[in-house]
Amino acid sequence: MDIHEYQAKELLANFGVPVPRGNVVYTPDQAVYCAREIGGTRWVIKAQIHSGGRGLAGGVRICADEHEVHAAAADLLGRTLVTKQTGPQGKLVQRLYIEAAVPIARELYIGLVLDRGSERVCVVATAEGGMEIEEIAASRPESLMRVTIEPAVGMQAFQARDLCFGLGLNAAQVPDATRAILGAYRAFRDLDATMVEINPLAVTADGRVLALDAKMQFDDNALFRRPNVRELRDYTEEDPREAEASKYGLNYVGLDGEIGCIVNGAGLAMATMDIIKLAGAEPANFLDVGGGASPERVAAAFRLVLADPRVKVVLVNIFAGINRCDWIAQGVVQATRDQQITVPIVARLAGTNVEEGRRILNDSGLAIITADSLADAARKAVDALHRITRGGNAPVATTPRPVVTVGAAR
Ligand code: GDP
Ligand code: MN
């Protein structure tokens, strides 16, 4: 899960990371009001979207009076920002963060990530902050410093000081920067983050150290025990299909193809996508309905998959271990009837209660195409797709449809 910069700054400030005074605002008038409240003579207005690279895309504005604050806020709100990370469709700016602008002397980079190789939290730092870390890593990898944290003892002050000296900070700045790095580490650990990035960690012209930008990502699987983090989720920043899926506990990732997939088990879902490609088509999604899928969950899965207008065929692939094929079959039949599904459905069931599952599909009177194996299912799904896209008599029927049972019902 991603959160906004202003949310990350608030969390980090609770762990002692120094940040400028700031406020989130939703209208230009609020921006002016907050600028007055913050005080000073210069402010930064920043678009709050789940993306980096906002500075280069015009999403960070420095303002020198209230008139400029109002104008910058009015200009940014409702604008779609296209950054290096958003893709060409960009992201809509719905809220802004306004904070006291500080005169910057140096921009440093601090990042905390989980290093899967060493199975440790790794703190990365470079004096060449402000830029994208990927560019620094590619162009000047020798400028990156790395510290690996021993989980039994956590990050030690000497490790943070080592990084500070490596960053060229002076004796007056090291205590503040050490506090910022150790605070970022504790926030990472205590909030089940998977990434914390402070870029830039600025040294100001008057020698202070401040986090001017902050980004945090969290482990979705730990959100159940971090309710105060979970409530920071902003569904409007997510793929609407994926947001809807998470409400039903379905693991869904939207893709660009035409064959919708309803599968149980992440591994089987991956294999299903592979074999669709092998058979000559593209999957529309990854979807793992999980074990113990009730008819309601299957119905939700169908609604989700079919909400994508690109989907021309649905492939249901269930290997029932924890699941039961008869439940899935009931779900498929119920969803087909209730939702008046008109796209061809190919179903491959295997495992617990498979005979019962097949009988339910066959007796339903619906045009559900059954398949014996994964390869068979993919082939039939792609054939059905080609019948539609290349013309001919596609099995697109209105309910109730004639029974077209392909494959042996054993
Ligand atoms: P990003 O482009 O999405 O990573 O957004 P940042 O928050 O990192 O802002 C981009 C750049 O704007 C920073 O690298 C700074 O150079 C500049 N910036 C951000 N906040 C301030 C500030 O308070 N004062 C000044 N002078 N510049 C700032
Ligand atoms: Mn940044």
mmCIF file of C-alpha atoms in Angstrom, residues 139-360:
data_model
loop_
_atom_site.group_PDB
_atom_site.id
_atom_site.type_symbol
_atom_site.label_atom_id
_atom_site.label_comp_id
_atom_site.label_asym_id
_atom_site.label_seq_id
_atom_site.Cartn_x
_atom_site.Cartn_y
_atom_site.Cartn_z
ATOM 1 C CA SER A 139 25.056 6.422 -13.527
ATOM 2 C CA ARG A 140 27.130 6.650 -10.325
ATOM 3 C CA PRO A 141 26.702 3.418 -8.344
ATOM 4 C CA GLU A 142 29.895 4.127 -6.362
ATOM 5 C CA SER A 143 28.194 7.130 -4.734
ATOM 6 C CA LEU A 144 25.643 4.866 -2.996
ATOM 7 C CA MET A 145 26.380 3.916 0.618
ATOM 8 C CA ARG A 146 24.668 0.864 2.096
ATOM 9 C CA VAL A 147 24.190 -0.269 5.670
ATOM 10 C CA THR A 148 22.603 -3.627 6.505
ATOM 11 C CA ILE A 149 20.627 -3.816 9.742
ATOM 12 C CA GLU A 150 20.936 -6.765 12.096
ATOM 13 C CA PRO A 151 17.289 -7.460 13.064
ATOM 14 C CA ALA A 152 18.077 -8.771 16.556
ATOM 15 C CA VAL A 153 19.473 -5.402 17.657
ATOM 16 C CA GLY A 154 17.993 -2.969 15.129
ATOM 17 C CA MET A 155 19.789 0.003 13.624
ATOM 18 C CA GLN A 156 22.570 1.304 15.846
ATOM 19 C CA ALA A 157 23.453 4.977 16.284
ATOM 20 C CA PHE A 158 27.012 4.377 15.038
ATOM 21 C CA GLN A 159 25.592 3.026 11.756
ATOM 22 C CA ALA A 160 23.536 6.189 11.242
ATOM 23 C CA ARG A 161 26.561 8.357 12.143
ATOM 24 C CA ASP A 162 28.708 6.431 9.635
ATOM 25 C CA LEU A 163 26.222 7.363 6.915
ATOM 26 C CA CYS A 164 26.193 11.006 8.106
ATOM 27 C CA PHE A 165 29.969 11.258 7.878
ATOM 28 C CA GLY A 166 29.845 9.607 4.466
ATOM 29 C CA LEU A 167 27.291 12.233 3.404
ATOM 30 C CA GLY A 168 29.791 14.955 4.366
ATOM 31 C CA LEU A 169 27.697 16.399 7.192
ATOM 32 C CA ASN A 170 29.487 18.500 9.793
ATOM 33 C CA ALA A 171 29.527 18.054 13.566
ATOM 34 C CA ALA A 172 26.617 20.470 14.041
ATOM 35 C CA GLN A 173 24.419 18.582 11.528
ATOM 36 C CA VAL A 174 25.245 14.966 12.453
ATOM 37 C CA PRO A 175 22.948 14.775 15.525
ATOM 38 C CA ASP A 176 19.861 15.971 13.567
ATOM 39 C CA ALA A 177 20.620 13.737 10.601
ATOM 40 C CA THR A 178 21.270 10.754 12.902
ATOM 41 C CA ARG A 179 17.910 11.362 14.556
ATOM 42 C CA ALA A 180 16.245 11.506 11.127
ATOM 43 C CA ILE A 181 17.844 8.249 9.935
ATOM 44 C CA LEU A 182 17.165 6.342 13.167
ATOM 45 C CA GLY A 183 13.593 7.690 13.233
ATOM 46 C CA ALA A 184 13.031 6.555 9.649
ATOM 47 C CA TYR A 185 14.349 3.105 10.582
ATOM 48 C CA ARG A 186 12.045 2.806 13.612
ATOM 49 C CA ALA A 187 9.073 3.926 11.531
ATOM 50 C CA PHE A 188 9.952 1.315 8.909
ATOM 51 C CA ARG A 189 10.195 -1.440 11.517
ATOM 52 C CA ASP A 190 7.310 -0.494 13.810
ATOM 53 C CA LEU A 191 4.776 0.238 11.047
ATOM 54 C CA ASP A 192 5.557 -2.794 8.859
ATOM 55 C CA ALA A 193 6.751 -0.659 5.967
ATOM 56 C CA THR A 194 8.396 -2.154 2.914
ATOM 57 C CA MET A 195 9.950 1.127 1.800
ATOM 58 C CA VAL A 196 10.776 4.525 3.304
ATOM 59 C CA GLU A 197 12.386 7.167 1.136
ATOM 60 C CA ILE A 198 13.426 10.679 2.126
ATOM 61 C CA ASN A 199 14.484 12.497 -1.021
ATOM 62 C CA PRO A 200 15.605 15.113 -0.469
ATOM 63 C CA LEU A 201 16.822 15.101 3.092
ATOM 64 C CA ALA A 202 17.870 18.743 2.879
ATOM 65 C CA VAL A 203 20.608 20.661 4.601
ATOM 66 C CA THR A 204 19.271 24.211 4.786
ATOM 67 C CA ALA A 205 21.282 27.370 4.199
ATOM 68 C CA ASP A 206 21.241 27.954 7.971
ATOM 69 C CA GLY A 207 22.584 24.446 8.661
ATOM 70 C CA ARG A 208 19.434 22.574 9.709
ATOM 71 C CA VAL A 209 18.579 19.083 8.462
ATOM 72 C CA LEU A 210 14.974 18.562 7.263
ATOM 73 C CA ALA A 211 13.033 15.896 5.362
ATOM 74 C CA LEU A 212 11.512 17.838 2.434
ATOM 75 C CA ASP A 213 9.940 14.847 0.743
ATOM 76 C CA ALA A 214 8.842 11.489 2.125
ATOM 77 C CA LYS A 215 7.490 8.337 0.609
ATOM 78 C CA MET A 216 6.364 5.166 2.384
ATOM 79 C CA GLN A 217 5.045 1.826 1.241
ATOM 80 C CA PHE A 218 3.516 -0.815 3.490
ATOM 81 C CA ASP A 219 3.171 -4.563 3.532
ATOM 82 C CA ASP A 220 -0.500 -5.253 2.654
ATOM 83 C CA ASN A 221 -0.375 -8.476 4.637
ATOM 84 C CA ALA A 222 0.481 -6.610 7.849
ATOM 85 C CA LEU A 223 -2.254 -3.962 7.561
ATOM 86 C CA PHE A 224 -4.602 -5.998 9.757
ATOM 87 C CA ARG A 225 -2.408 -5.180 12.730
ATOM 88 C CA ARG A 226 -1.754 -1.529 11.743
ATOM 89 C CA PRO A 227 -5.245 0.014 11.699
ATOM 90 C CA ASN A 228 -3.839 3.544 11.914
ATOM 91 C CA VAL A 229 -1.799 2.879 8.774
ATOM 92 C CA ARG A 230 -4.618 1.086 6.963
ATOM 93 C CA GLU A 231 -6.921 4.078 7.358
ATOM 94 C CA LEU A 232 -4.465 6.180 5.326
ATOM 95 C CA ARG A 233 -5.351 4.208 2.226
ATOM 96 C CA ASP A 234 -6.583 6.454 -0.593
ATOM 97 C CA TYR A 235 -8.702 4.322 -2.918
ATOM 98 C CA THR A 236 -8.954 7.127 -5.467
ATOM 99 C CA GLU A 237 -5.224 6.690 -6.173
ATOM 100 C CA GLU A 238 -5.564 3.010 -7.007
ATOM 101 C CA ASP A 239 -6.688 1.075 -10.056
ATOM 102 C CA PRO A 240 -10.482 1.058 -9.395
ATOM 103 C CA ARG A 241 -10.642 -2.633 -10.350
ATOM 104 C CA GLU A 242 -7.977 -3.533 -7.783
ATOM 105 C CA ALA A 243 -9.619 -1.393 -5.101
ATOM 106 C CA GLU A 244 -12.950 -3.168 -5.687
ATOM 107 C CA ALA A 245 -11.217 -6.570 -5.534
ATOM 108 C CA SER A 246 -9.572 -5.867 -2.208
ATOM 109 C CA LYS A 247 -13.013 -5.218 -0.693
ATOM 110 C CA TYR A 248 -13.904 -8.865 -1.403
ATOM 111 C CA GLY A 249 -10.522 -10.217 -0.342
ATOM 112 C CA LEU A 250 -9.744 -11.134 -3.947
ATOM 113 C CA ASN A 251 -6.210 -10.795 -5.277
ATOM 114 C CA TYR A 252 -6.660 -9.009 -8.603
ATOM 115 C CA VAL A 253 -4.230 -7.300 -10.934
ATOM 116 C CA GLY A 254 -5.664 -5.649 -14.042
ATOM 117 C CA LEU A 255 -3.912 -6.306 -17.382
ATOM 118 C CA ASP A 256 -4.617 -5.395 -20.991
ATOM 119 C CA GLY A 257 -5.776 -8.634 -22.667
ATOM 120 C CA GLU A 258 -9.186 -10.023 -23.634
ATOM 121 C CA ILE A 259 -9.424 -13.289 -21.700
ATOM 122 C CA GLY A 260 -10.647 -12.765 -18.137
ATOM 123 C CA CYS A 261 -9.252 -15.274 -15.636
ATOM 124 C CA ILE A 262 -10.919 -16.635 -12.503
ATOM 125 C CA VAL A 263 -8.497 -18.999 -10.794
ATOM 126 C CA ASN A 264 -7.826 -20.303 -7.321
ATOM 127 C CA GLY A 265 -4.249 -20.113 -6.149
ATOM 128 C CA ALA A 266 -1.672 -17.543 -7.167
ATOM 129 C CA GLY A 267 0.602 -20.122 -8.795
ATOM 130 C CA LEU A 268 -2.219 -21.587 -10.861
ATOM 131 C CA ALA A 269 -3.297 -18.045 -11.804
ATOM 132 C CA MET A 270 0.223 -17.336 -13.104
ATOM 133 C CA ALA A 271 0.299 -20.640 -14.992
ATOM 134 C CA THR A 272 -3.115 -19.832 -16.497
ATOM 135 C CA MET A 273 -1.875 -16.472 -17.761
ATOM 136 C CA ASP A 274 1.206 -18.144 -19.250
ATOM 137 C CA ILE A 275 -0.762 -20.808 -21.055
ATOM 138 C CA ILE A 276 -3.224 -18.253 -22.473
ATOM 139 C CA LYS A 277 -0.262 -16.436 -23.980
ATOM 140 C CA LEU A 278 1.134 -19.721 -25.256
ATOM 141 C CA ALA A 279 -2.214 -20.431 -26.917
ATOM 142 C CA GLY A 280 -1.973 -17.083 -28.711
ATOM 143 C CA ALA A 281 -4.006 -14.577 -26.675
ATOM 144 C CA GLU A 282 -3.509 -12.152 -23.779
ATOM 145 C CA PRO A 283 -4.951 -12.438 -20.257
ATOM 146 C CA ALA A 284 -7.116 -9.521 -19.067
ATOM 147 C CA ASN A 285 -6.191 -9.991 -15.436
ATOM 148 C CA PHE A 286 -4.550 -11.965 -12.709
ATOM 149 C CA LEU A 287 -7.145 -13.140 -10.207
ATOM 150 C CA ASP A 288 -6.770 -15.499 -7.288
ATOM 151 C CA VAL A 289 -10.148 -16.184 -5.664
ATOM 152 C CA GLY A 290 -8.404 -18.003 -2.823
ATOM 153 C CA GLY A 291 -9.316 -21.174 -1.013
ATOM 154 C CA GLY A 292 -12.835 -21.847 0.233
ATOM 155 C CA ALA A 293 -14.418 -19.651 -2.429
ATOM 156 C CA SER A 294 -18.136 -19.386 -1.724
ATOM 157 C CA PRO A 295 -20.666 -18.848 -4.539
ATOM 158 C CA GLU A 296 -20.839 -15.169 -3.401
ATOM 159 C CA ARG A 297 -17.114 -14.784 -3.871
ATOM 160 C CA VAL A 298 -17.249 -16.391 -7.292
ATOM 161 C CA ALA A 299 -20.095 -14.015 -8.192
ATOM 162 C CA ALA A 300 -17.964 -11.056 -7.020
ATOM 163 C CA ALA A 301 -15.074 -12.378 -9.107
ATOM 164 C CA PHE A 302 -17.280 -12.489 -12.207
ATOM 165 C CA ARG A 303 -18.547 -8.952 -11.630
ATOM 166 C CA LEU A 304 -14.987 -7.733 -11.245
ATOM 167 C CA VAL A 305 -13.633 -9.501 -14.314
ATOM 168 C CA LEU A 306 -16.598 -8.488 -16.485
ATOM 169 C CA ALA A 307 -16.485 -4.847 -15.384
ATOM 170 C CA ASP A 308 -13.501 -4.627 -17.728
ATOM 171 C CA PRO A 309 -14.992 -3.869 -21.177
ATOM 172 C CA ARG A 310 -12.000 -5.532 -22.875
ATOM 173 C CA VAL A 311 -12.968 -8.969 -21.592
ATOM 174 C CA LYS A 312 -14.452 -11.106 -24.414
ATOM 175 C CA VAL A 313 -14.103 -14.571 -22.864
ATOM 176 C CA VAL A 314 -13.867 -15.794 -19.259
ATOM 177 C CA LEU A 315 -11.688 -18.736 -18.310
ATOM 178 C CA VAL A 316 -12.489 -20.351 -14.954
ATOM 179 C CA ASN A 317 -9.666 -22.596 -13.788
ATOM 180 C CA ILE A 318 -10.117 -24.265 -10.432
ATOM 181 C CA PHE A 319 -7.976 -26.911 -8.838
ATOM 182 C CA ALA A 320 -10.007 -27.701 -5.754
ATOM 183 C CA GLY A 321 -7.968 -28.788 -2.790
ATOM 184 C CA ILE A 322 -9.377 -26.623 -0.031
ATOM 185 C CA ASN A 323 -12.102 -25.527 -2.416
ATOM 186 C CA ARG A 324 -14.903 -27.742 -3.664
ATOM 187 C CA CYS A 325 -15.728 -27.949 -7.373
ATOM 188 C CA ASP A 326 -19.463 -28.124 -6.674
ATOM 189 C CA TRP A 327 -19.364 -24.757 -4.825
ATOM 190 C CA ILE A 328 -17.439 -23.175 -7.650
ATOM 191 C CA ALA A 329 -19.820 -24.645 -10.211
ATOM 192 C CA GLN A 330 -22.791 -23.305 -8.267
ATOM 193 C CA GLY A 331 -21.114 -19.904 -8.169
ATOM 194 C CA VAL A 332 -20.472 -19.971 -11.907
ATOM 195 C CA VAL A 333 -24.065 -20.952 -12.695
ATOM 196 C CA GLN A 334 -25.506 -18.418 -10.266
ATOM 197 C CA ALA A 335 -23.310 -15.594 -11.572
ATOM 198 C CA THR A 336 -24.100 -16.475 -15.191
ATOM 199 C CA ARG A 337 -27.838 -16.322 -14.480
ATOM 200 C CA ASP A 338 -27.904 -13.355 -12.085
ATOM 201 C CA GLN A 339 -25.550 -11.186 -14.067
ATOM 202 C CA GLN A 340 -26.976 -12.269 -17.446
ATOM 203 C CA ILE A 341 -23.494 -12.996 -18.651
ATOM 204 C CA THR A 342 -23.289 -13.089 -22.423
ATOM 205 C CA VAL A 343 -19.582 -13.721 -22.978
ATOM 206 C CA PRO A 344 -18.457 -17.324 -23.493
ATOM 207 C CA ILE A 345 -17.294 -19.051 -20.305
ATOM 208 C CA VAL A 346 -14.754 -21.848 -20.398
ATOM 209 C CA ALA A 347 -14.514 -23.844 -17.171
ATOM 210 C CA ARG A 348 -11.884 -26.326 -16.144
ATOM 211 C CA LEU A 349 -12.513 -27.970 -12.808
ATOM 212 C CA ALA A 350 -10.310 -30.535 -11.090
ATOM 213 C CA GLY A 351 -9.989 -31.907 -7.582
ATOM 214 C CA THR A 352 -12.505 -32.304 -4.764
ATOM 215 C CA ASN A 353 -16.066 -33.108 -5.880
ATOM 216 C CA VAL A 354 -15.185 -32.664 -9.560
ATOM 217 C CA GLU A 355 -17.940 -35.018 -10.816
ATOM 218 C CA GLU A 356 -20.566 -33.093 -8.897
ATOM 219 C CA GLY A 357 -19.163 -29.806 -10.186
ATOM 220 C CA ARG A 358 -19.281 -30.953 -13.805
ATOM 221 C CA ARG A 359 -22.807 -32.297 -13.347
ATOM 222 C CA ILE A 360 -23.983 -28.888 -12.058
#
